mmCIF file of C-alpha atoms and ligand atoms in Angstrom:
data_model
loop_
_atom_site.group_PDB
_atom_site.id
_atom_site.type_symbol
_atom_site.label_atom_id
_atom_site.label_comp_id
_atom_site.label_asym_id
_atom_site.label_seq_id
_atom_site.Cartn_x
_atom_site.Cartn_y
_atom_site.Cartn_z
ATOM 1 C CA UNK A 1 30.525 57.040 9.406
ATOM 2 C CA UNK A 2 28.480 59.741 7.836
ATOM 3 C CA UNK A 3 25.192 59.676 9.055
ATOM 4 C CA UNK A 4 23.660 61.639 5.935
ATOM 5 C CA UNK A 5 25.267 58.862 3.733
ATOM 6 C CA UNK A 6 24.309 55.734 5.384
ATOM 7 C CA UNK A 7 20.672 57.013 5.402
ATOM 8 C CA UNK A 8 20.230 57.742 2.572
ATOM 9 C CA UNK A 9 22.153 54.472 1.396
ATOM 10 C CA UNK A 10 19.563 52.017 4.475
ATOM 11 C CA UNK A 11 16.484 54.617 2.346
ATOM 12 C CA UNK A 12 17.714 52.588 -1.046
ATOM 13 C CA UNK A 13 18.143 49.218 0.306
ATOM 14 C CA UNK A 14 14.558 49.623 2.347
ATOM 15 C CA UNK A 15 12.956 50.756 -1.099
ATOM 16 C CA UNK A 16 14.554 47.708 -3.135
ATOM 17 C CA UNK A 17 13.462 45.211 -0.744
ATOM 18 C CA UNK A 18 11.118 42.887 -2.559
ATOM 19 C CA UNK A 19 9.639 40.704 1.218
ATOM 20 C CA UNK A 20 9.692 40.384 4.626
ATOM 21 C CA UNK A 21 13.075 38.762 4.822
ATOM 22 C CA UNK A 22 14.718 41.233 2.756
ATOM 23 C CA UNK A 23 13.670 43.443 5.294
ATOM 24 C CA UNK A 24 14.978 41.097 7.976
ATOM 25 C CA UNK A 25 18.557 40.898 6.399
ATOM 26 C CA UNK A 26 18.498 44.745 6.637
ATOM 27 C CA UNK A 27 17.510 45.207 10.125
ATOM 28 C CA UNK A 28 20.019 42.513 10.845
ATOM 29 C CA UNK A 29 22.948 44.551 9.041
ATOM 30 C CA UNK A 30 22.173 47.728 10.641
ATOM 31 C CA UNK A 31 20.201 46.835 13.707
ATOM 32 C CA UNK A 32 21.051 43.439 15.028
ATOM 33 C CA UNK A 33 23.040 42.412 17.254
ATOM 34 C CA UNK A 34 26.436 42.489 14.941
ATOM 35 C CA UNK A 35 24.966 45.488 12.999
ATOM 36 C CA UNK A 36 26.725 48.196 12.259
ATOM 37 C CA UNK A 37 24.917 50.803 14.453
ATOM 38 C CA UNK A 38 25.750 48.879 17.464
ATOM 39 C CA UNK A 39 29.613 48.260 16.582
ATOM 40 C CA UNK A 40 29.277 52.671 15.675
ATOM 41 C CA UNK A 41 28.037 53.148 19.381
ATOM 42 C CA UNK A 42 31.128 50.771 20.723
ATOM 43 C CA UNK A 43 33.538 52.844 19.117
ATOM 44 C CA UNK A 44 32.001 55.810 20.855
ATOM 45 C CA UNK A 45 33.383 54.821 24.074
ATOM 46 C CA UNK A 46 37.160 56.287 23.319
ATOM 47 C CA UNK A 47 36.050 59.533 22.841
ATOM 48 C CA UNK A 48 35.727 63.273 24.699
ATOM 49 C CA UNK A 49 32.453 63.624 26.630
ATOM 50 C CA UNK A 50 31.455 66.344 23.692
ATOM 51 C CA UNK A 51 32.034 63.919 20.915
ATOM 52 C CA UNK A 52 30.272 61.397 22.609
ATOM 53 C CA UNK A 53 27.014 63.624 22.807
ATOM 54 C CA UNK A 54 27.181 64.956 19.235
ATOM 55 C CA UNK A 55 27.738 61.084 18.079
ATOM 56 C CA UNK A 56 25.753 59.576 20.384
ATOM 57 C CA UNK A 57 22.392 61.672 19.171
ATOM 58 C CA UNK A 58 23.390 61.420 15.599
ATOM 59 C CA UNK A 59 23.250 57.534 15.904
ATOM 60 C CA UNK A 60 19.867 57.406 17.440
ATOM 61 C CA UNK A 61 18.450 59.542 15.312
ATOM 62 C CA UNK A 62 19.717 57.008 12.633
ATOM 63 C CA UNK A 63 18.591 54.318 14.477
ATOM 64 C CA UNK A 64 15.207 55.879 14.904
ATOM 65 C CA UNK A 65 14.813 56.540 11.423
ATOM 66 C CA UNK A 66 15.786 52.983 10.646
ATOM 67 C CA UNK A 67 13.070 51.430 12.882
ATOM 68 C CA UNK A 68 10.787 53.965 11.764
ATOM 69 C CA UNK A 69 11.828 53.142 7.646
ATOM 70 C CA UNK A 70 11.958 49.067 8.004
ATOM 71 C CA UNK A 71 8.378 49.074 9.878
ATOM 72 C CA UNK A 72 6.776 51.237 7.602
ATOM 73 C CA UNK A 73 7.561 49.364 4.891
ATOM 74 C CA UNK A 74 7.039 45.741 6.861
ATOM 75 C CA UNK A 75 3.597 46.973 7.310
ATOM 76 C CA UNK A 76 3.424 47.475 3.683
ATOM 77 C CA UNK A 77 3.974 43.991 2.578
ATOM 78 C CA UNK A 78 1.337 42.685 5.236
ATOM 79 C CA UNK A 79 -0.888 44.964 3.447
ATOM 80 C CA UNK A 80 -0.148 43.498 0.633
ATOM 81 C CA UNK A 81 -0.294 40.081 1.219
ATOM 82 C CA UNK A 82 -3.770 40.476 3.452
ATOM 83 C CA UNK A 83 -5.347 41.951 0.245
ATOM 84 C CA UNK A 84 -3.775 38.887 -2.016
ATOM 85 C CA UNK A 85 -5.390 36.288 0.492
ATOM 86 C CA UNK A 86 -8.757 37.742 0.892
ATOM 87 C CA UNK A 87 -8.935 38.488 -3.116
ATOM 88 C CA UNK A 88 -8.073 34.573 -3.040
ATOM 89 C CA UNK A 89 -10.598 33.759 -1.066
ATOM 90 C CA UNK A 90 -13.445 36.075 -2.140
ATOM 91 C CA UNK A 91 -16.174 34.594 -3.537
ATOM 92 C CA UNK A 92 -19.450 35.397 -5.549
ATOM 93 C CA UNK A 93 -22.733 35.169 -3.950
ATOM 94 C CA UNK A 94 -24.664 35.171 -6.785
ATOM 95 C CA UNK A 95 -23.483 32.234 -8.209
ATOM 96 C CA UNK A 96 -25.664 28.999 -8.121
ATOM 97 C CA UNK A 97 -25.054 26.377 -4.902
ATOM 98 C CA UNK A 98 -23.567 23.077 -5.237
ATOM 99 C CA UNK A 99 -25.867 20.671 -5.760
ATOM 100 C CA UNK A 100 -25.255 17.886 -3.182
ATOM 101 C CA UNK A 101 -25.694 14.784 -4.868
ATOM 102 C CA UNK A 102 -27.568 11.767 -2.343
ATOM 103 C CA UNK A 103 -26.623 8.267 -2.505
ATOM 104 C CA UNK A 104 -29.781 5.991 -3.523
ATOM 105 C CA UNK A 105 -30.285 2.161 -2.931
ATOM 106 C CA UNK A 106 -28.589 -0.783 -4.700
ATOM 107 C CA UNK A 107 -31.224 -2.672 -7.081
ATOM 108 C CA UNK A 108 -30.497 -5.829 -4.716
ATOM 109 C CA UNK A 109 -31.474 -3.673 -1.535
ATOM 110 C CA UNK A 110 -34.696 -2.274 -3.110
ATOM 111 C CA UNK A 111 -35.516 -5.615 -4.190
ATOM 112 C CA UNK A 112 -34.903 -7.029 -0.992
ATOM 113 C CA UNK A 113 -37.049 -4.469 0.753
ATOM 114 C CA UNK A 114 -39.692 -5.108 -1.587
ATOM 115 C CA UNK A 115 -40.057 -8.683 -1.039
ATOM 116 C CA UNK A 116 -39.760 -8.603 2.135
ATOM 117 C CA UNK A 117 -43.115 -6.096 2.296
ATOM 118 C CA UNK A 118 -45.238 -8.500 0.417
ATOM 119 C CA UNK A 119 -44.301 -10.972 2.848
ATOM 120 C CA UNK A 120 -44.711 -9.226 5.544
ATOM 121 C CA UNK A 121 -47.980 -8.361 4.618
ATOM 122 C CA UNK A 122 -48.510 -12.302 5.030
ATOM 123 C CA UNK A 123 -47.825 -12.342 8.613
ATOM 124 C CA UNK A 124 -44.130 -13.351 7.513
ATOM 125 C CA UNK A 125 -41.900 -11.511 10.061
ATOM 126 C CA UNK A 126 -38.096 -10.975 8.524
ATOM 127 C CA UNK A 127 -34.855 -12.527 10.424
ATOM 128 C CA UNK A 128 -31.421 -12.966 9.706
ATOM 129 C CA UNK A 129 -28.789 -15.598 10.869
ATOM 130 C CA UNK A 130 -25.145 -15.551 10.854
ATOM 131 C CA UNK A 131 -22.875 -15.732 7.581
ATOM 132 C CA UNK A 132 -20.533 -17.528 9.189
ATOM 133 C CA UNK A 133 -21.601 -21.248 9.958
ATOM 134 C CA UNK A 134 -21.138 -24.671 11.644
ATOM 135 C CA UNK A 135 -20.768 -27.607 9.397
ATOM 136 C CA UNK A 136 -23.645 -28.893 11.707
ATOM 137 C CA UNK A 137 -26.324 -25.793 10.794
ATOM 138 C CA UNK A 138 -25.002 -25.766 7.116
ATOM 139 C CA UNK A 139 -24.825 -29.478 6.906
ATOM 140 C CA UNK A 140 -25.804 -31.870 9.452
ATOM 141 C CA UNK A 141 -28.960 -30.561 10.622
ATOM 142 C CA UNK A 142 -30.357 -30.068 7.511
ATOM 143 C CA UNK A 143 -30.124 -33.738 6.978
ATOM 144 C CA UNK A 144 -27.469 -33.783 5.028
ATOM 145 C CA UNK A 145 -24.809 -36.478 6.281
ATOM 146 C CA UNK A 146 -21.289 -36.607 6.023
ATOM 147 C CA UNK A 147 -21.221 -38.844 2.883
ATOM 148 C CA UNK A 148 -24.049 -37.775 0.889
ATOM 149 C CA UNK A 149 -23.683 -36.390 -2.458
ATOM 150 C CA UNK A 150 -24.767 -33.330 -2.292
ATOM 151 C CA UNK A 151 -22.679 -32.611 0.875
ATOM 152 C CA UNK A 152 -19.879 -33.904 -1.111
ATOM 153 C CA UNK A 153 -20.333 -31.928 -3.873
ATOM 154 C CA UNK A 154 -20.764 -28.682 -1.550
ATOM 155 C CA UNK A 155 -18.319 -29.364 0.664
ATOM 156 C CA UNK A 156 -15.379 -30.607 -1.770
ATOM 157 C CA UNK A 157 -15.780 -28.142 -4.731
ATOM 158 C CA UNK A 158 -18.054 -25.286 -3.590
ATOM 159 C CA UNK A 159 -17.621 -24.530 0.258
ATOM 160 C CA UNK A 160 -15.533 -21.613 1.897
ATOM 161 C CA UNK A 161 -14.097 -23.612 4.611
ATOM 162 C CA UNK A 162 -12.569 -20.821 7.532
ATOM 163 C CA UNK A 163 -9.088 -21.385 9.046
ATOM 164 C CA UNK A 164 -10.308 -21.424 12.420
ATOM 165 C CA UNK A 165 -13.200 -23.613 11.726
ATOM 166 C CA UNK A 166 -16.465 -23.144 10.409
ATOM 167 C CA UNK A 167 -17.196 -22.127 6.898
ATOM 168 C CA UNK A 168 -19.267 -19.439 5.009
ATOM 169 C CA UNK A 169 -23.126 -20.489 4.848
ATOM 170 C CA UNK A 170 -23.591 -22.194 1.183
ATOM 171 C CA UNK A 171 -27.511 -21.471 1.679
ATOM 172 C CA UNK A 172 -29.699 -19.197 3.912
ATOM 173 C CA UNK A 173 -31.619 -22.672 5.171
ATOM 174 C CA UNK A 174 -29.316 -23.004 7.983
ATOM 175 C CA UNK A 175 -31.655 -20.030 9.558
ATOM 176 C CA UNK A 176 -34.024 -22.454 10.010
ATOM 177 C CA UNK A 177 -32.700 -24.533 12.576
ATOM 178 C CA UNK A 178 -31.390 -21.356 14.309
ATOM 179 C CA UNK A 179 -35.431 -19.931 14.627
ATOM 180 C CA UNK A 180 -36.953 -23.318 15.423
ATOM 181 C CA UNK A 181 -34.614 -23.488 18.259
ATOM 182 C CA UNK A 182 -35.254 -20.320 19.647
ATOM 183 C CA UNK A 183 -39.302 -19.996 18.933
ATOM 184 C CA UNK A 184 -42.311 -21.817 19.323
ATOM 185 C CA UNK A 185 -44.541 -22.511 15.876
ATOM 186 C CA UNK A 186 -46.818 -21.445 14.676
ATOM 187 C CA UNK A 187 -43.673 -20.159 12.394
ATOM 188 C CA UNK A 188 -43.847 -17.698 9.744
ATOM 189 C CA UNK A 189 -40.309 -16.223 8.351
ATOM 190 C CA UNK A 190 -38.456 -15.155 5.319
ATOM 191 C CA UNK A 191 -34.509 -14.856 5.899
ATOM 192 C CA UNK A 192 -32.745 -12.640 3.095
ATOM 193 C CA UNK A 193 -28.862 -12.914 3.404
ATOM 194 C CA UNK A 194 -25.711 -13.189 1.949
ATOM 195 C CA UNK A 195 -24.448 -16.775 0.965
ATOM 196 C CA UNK A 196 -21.102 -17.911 -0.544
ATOM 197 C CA UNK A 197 -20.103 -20.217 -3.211
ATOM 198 C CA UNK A 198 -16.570 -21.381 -4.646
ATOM 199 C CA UNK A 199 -17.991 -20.892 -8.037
ATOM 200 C CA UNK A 200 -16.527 -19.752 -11.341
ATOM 201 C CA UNK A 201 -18.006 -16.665 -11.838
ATOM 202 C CA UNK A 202 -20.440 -15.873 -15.127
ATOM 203 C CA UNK A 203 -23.352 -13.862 -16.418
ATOM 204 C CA UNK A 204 -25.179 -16.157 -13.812
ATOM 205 C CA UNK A 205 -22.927 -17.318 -11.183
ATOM 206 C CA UNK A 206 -21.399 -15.638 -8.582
ATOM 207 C CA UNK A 207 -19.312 -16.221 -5.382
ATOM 208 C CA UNK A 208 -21.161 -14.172 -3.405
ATOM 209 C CA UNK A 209 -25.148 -13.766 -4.004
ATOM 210 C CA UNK A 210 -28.296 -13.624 -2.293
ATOM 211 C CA UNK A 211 -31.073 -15.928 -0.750
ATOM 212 C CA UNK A 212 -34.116 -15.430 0.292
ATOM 213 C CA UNK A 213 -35.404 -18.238 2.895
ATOM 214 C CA UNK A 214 -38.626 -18.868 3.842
ATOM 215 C CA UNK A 215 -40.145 -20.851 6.664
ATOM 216 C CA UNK A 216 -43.726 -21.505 7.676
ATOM 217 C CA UNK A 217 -44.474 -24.182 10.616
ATOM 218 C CA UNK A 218 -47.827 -24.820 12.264
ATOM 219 C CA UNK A 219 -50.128 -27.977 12.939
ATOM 220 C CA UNK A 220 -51.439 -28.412 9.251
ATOM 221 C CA UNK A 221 -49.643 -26.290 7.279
ATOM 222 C CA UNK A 222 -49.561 -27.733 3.468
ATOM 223 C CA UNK A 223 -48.409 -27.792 0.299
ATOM 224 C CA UNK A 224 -51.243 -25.504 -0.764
ATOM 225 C CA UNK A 225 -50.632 -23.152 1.495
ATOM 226 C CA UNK A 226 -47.137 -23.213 0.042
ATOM 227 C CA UNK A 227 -48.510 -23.110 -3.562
ATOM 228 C CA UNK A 228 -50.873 -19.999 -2.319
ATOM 229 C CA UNK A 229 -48.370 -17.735 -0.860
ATOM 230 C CA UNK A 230 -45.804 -17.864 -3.293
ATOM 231 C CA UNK A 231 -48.499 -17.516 -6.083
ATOM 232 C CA UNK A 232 -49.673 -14.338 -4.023
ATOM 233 C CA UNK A 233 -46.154 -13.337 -3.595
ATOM 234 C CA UNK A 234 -44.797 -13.517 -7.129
ATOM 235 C CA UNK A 235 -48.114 -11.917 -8.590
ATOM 236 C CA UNK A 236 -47.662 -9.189 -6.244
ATOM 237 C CA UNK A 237 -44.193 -9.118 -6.815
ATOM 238 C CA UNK A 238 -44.311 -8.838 -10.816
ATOM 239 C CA UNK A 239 -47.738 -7.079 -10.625
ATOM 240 C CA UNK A 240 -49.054 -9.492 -13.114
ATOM 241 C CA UNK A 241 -51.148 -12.761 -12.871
ATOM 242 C CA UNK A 242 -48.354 -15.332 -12.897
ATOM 243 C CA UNK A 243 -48.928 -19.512 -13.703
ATOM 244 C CA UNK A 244 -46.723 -21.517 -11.587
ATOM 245 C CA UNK A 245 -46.072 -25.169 -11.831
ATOM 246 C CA UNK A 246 -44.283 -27.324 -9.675
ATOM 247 C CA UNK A 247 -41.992 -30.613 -10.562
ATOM 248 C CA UNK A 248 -40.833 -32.688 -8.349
ATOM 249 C CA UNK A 249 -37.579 -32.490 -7.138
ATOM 250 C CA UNK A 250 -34.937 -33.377 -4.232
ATOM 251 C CA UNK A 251 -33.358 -31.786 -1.291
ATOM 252 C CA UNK A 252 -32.549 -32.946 1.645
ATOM 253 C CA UNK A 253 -33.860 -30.884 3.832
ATOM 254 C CA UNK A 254 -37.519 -31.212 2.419
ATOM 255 C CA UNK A 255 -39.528 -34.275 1.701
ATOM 256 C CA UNK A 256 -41.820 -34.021 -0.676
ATOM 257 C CA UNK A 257 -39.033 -31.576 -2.316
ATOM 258 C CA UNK A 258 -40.341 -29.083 -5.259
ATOM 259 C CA UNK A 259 -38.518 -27.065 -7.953
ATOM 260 C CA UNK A 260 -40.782 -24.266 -8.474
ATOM 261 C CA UNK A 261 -41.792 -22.770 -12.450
ATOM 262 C CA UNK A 262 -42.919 -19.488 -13.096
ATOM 263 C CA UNK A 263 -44.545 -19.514 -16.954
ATOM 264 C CA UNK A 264 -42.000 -16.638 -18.435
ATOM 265 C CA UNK A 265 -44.002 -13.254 -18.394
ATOM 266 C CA UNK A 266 -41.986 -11.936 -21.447
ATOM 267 C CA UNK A 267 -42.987 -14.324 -23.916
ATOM 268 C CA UNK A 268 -46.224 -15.364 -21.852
ATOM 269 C CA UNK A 269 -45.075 -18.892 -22.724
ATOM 270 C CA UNK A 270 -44.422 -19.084 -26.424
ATOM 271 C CA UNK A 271 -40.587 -19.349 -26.003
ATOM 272 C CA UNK A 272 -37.845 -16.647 -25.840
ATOM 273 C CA UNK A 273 -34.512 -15.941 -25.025
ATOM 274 C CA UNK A 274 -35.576 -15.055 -21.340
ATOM 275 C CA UNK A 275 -37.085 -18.420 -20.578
ATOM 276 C CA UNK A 276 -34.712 -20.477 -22.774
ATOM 277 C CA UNK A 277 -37.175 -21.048 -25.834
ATOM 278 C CA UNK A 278 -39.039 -23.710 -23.001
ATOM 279 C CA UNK A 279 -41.859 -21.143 -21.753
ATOM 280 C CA UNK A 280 -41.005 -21.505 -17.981
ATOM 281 C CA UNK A 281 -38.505 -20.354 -15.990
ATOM 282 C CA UNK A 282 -37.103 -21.745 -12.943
ATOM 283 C CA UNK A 283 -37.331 -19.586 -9.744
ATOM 284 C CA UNK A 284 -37.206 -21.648 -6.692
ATOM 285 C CA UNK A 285 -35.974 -24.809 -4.903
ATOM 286 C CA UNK A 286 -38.854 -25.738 -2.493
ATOM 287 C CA UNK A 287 -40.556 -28.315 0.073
ATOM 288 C CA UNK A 288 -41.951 -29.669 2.951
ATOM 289 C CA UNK A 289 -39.849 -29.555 5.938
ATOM 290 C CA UNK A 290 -37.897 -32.975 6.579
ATOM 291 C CA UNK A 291 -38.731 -34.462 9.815
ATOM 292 C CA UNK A 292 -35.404 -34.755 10.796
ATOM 293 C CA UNK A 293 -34.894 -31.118 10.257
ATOM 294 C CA UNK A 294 -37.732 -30.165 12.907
ATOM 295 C CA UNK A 295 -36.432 -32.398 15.657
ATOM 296 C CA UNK A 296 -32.912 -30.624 14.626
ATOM 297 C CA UNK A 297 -34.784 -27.420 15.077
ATOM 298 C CA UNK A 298 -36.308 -28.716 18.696
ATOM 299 C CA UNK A 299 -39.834 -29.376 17.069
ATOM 300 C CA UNK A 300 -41.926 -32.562 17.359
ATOM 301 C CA UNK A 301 -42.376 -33.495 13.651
ATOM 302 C CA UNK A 302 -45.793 -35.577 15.151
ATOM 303 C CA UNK A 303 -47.268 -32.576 16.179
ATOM 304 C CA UNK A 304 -45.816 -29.940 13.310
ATOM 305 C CA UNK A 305 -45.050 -29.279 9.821
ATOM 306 C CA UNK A 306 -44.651 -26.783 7.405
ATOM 307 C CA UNK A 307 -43.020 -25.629 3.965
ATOM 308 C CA UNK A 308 -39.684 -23.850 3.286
ATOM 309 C CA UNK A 309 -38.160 -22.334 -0.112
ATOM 310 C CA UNK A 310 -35.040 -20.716 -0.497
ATOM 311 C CA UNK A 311 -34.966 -18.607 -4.199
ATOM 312 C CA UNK A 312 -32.195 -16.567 -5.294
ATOM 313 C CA UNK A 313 -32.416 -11.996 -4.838
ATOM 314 C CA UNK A 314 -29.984 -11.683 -7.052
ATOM 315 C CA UNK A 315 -32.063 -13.425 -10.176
ATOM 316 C CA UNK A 316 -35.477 -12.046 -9.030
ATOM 317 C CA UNK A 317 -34.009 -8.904 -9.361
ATOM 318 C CA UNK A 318 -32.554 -9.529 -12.813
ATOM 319 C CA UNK A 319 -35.782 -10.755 -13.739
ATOM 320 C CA UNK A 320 -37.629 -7.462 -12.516
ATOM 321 C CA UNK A 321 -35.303 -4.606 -14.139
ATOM 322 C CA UNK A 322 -34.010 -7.085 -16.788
ATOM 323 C CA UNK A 323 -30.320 -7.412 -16.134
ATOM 324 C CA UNK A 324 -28.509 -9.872 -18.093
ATOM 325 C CA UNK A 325 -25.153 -10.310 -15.951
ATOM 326 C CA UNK A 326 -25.032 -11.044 -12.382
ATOM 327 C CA UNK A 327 -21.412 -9.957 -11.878
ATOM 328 C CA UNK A 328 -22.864 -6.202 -12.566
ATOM 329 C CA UNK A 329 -24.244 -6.054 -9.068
ATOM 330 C CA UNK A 330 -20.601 -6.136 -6.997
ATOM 331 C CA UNK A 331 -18.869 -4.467 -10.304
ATOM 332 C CA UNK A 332 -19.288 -0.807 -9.215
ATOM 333 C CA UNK A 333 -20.156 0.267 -12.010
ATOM 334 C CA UNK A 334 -21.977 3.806 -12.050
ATOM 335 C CA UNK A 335 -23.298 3.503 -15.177
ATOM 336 C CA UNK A 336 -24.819 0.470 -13.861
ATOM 337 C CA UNK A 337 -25.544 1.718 -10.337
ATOM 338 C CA UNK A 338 -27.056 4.971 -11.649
ATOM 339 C CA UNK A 339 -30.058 3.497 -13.107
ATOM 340 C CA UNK A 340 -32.004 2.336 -10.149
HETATM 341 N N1 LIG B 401 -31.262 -24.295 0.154
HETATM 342 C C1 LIG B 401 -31.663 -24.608 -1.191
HETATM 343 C C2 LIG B 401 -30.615 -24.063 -2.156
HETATM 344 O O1 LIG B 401 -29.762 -23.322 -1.752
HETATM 345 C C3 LIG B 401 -33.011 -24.021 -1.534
HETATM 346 C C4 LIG B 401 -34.122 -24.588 -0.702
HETATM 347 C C5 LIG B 401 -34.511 -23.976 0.472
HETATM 348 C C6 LIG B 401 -34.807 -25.710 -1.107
HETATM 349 C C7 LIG B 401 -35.537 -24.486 1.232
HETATM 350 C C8 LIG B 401 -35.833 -26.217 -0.371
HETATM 351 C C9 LIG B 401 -36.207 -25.605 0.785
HETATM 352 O O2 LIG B 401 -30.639 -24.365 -3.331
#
């Protein structure tokens, strides 16, 4: 082997390396374990003690060289690559920050909150009761039997009945019973919630909307008083006067039972597309509490009574920013969404 040769040949192949594992494959062919340096100092072995010394120093002066050659240049490429990553990740601070966009209510959630303020600046305090319900609190103790139409109706076409038993609340009334048994009137509640109907869905219908209940028990609570809050409510509500009528109407649950009708505040009663062309708009099913119901609830219907309504968020709210299709509120639709 001639030394002068091979290092200036290992020079070349160090200068034309291109990466690290060019660099690798040369240390391997000259320095590894199978290189040829070490298979040069084997041969060594077979000759004079002079020879050996001349050869010997040659070789690791060409092995220090090598070393010397192949780090050098490793130390290049980290050099390089360092200065690649941190031009990657440099960065100008002069540039404007990212403006970090916040979430904002639903319409049905500020609605919701709304409502609920007005009433609770009634005295009204606001509960919830489960989704998930007993035929007995959606059905039976609202005095609505087994084979009575409405039931029927419900319970055959319009009920989510649940494998395991039970069903998904049709109405937000079934809160009532759960309160009555668990507090002493005088009673003064709205419940807003989720309930759930088998319905095919429209502009107005929906298989999943929301109620708002209300309750109020005492010793002589009326239909006036009825006819008073909700007047207070809806004028605060709309932040207009509002005319309300109410027709007579039937639930179980309530006896005398009311439909309540707002006089339409966009065409102040004249007729429009809002109201129908009839001047009022329907808002809320209503009533005085059925005996039956407070004894269902634990209450002695000799010594109380009250009013209840249950009224729909989802069509207040349409009413108040003027939406025209319920099935916006679940669709996810920013352009919706983004307006509120
Ligand atoms: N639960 C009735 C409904 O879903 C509304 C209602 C509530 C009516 C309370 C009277 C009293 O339509």
């Amino acid at each position: 082997m001639n030394l002068k040769s091979t290092k200036n040949q290992t020079k070349k192949e160090i200068e034309k390396a291109k990466s690290l594992s060019d660099l690798d494959n040369i240390f391997k062919k000259y320095l590894g374990k199978k290189g040829l340096l070490r298979t040069e100092f084997l041969k060594i072995k077979k000759l004079s003690k002079k020879e050996k010394i001349r050869i010997g120093k040659e070789l690791n002066t060409l092995r220090v060289f090598l070393q010397k050659e192949i780090a050098k240049k490793a130390k290049e490429f980290r050099r390089k690559e360092l200065s690649k990553q941190e031009k990657e990740e440099e960065f100008d601070i002069t540039l404007p920050g990212k403006k970090i966009e916040f979430g904002h209510l639903h319409p049905l959630t500020l609605v919701q909150r709304e409502i609920a303020g007005i009433f609770q600046s009634m005295g009204f305090e606001v509960v919830e009761g489960p989704e998930i319900e007993t035929e007995w609190y959606n059905f039976d103790a609202l005095n609505i039997p087994e084979d009575h139409p409405a039931r029927v109706a419900l319970s055959l076409g319009k009920t989510f009945y649940l494998k395991g038993g039970g069903l998904m609340r049709t109405h937000t009334s079934c809160a009532q019973i759960h309160y009555m048994e668990k507090n002493n009137p005088p009673l003064r509640i709205i419940v807003p919630g989720k309930v759930f109907r088998a319905e095919a869905t429209d502009a107005s219908h929906e298989t999943n909307f929301y109620q708002i209940e209300g309750l109020m028990v005492g010793r002589d609570v009326s239909a006036a008083n009825f006819k008073a809050v909700i007047q207070k409510f809806l004028e605060e509500f709309f932040k207009t006067s509002i005319k309300i009528k109410l027709r007579p109407s039937y639930f179980p649950f309530t006896e005398p039972s009311f439909e309540l009708d707002m006089k339409c505040t966009v065409c102040a009663g004249k007729g429009c597309s809002a109201c129908k062309y009839s001047g009022w708009i329907e808002l809320l099913g209503a009533g005085m509490v059925h005996p039956n119901v407070l004894k269902n609830g634990g209450l002695n219907p000799k010594n109380w009574q009250g009013f209840a309504f249950g009224m729909s968020l989802d069509r207040l709210t349409m009413m108040k920013y003027k939406i025209n299709d319920i099935r916006l509120f679940h669709s996810g639709d920013l352009r919706f969404l983004k307006q509120f």
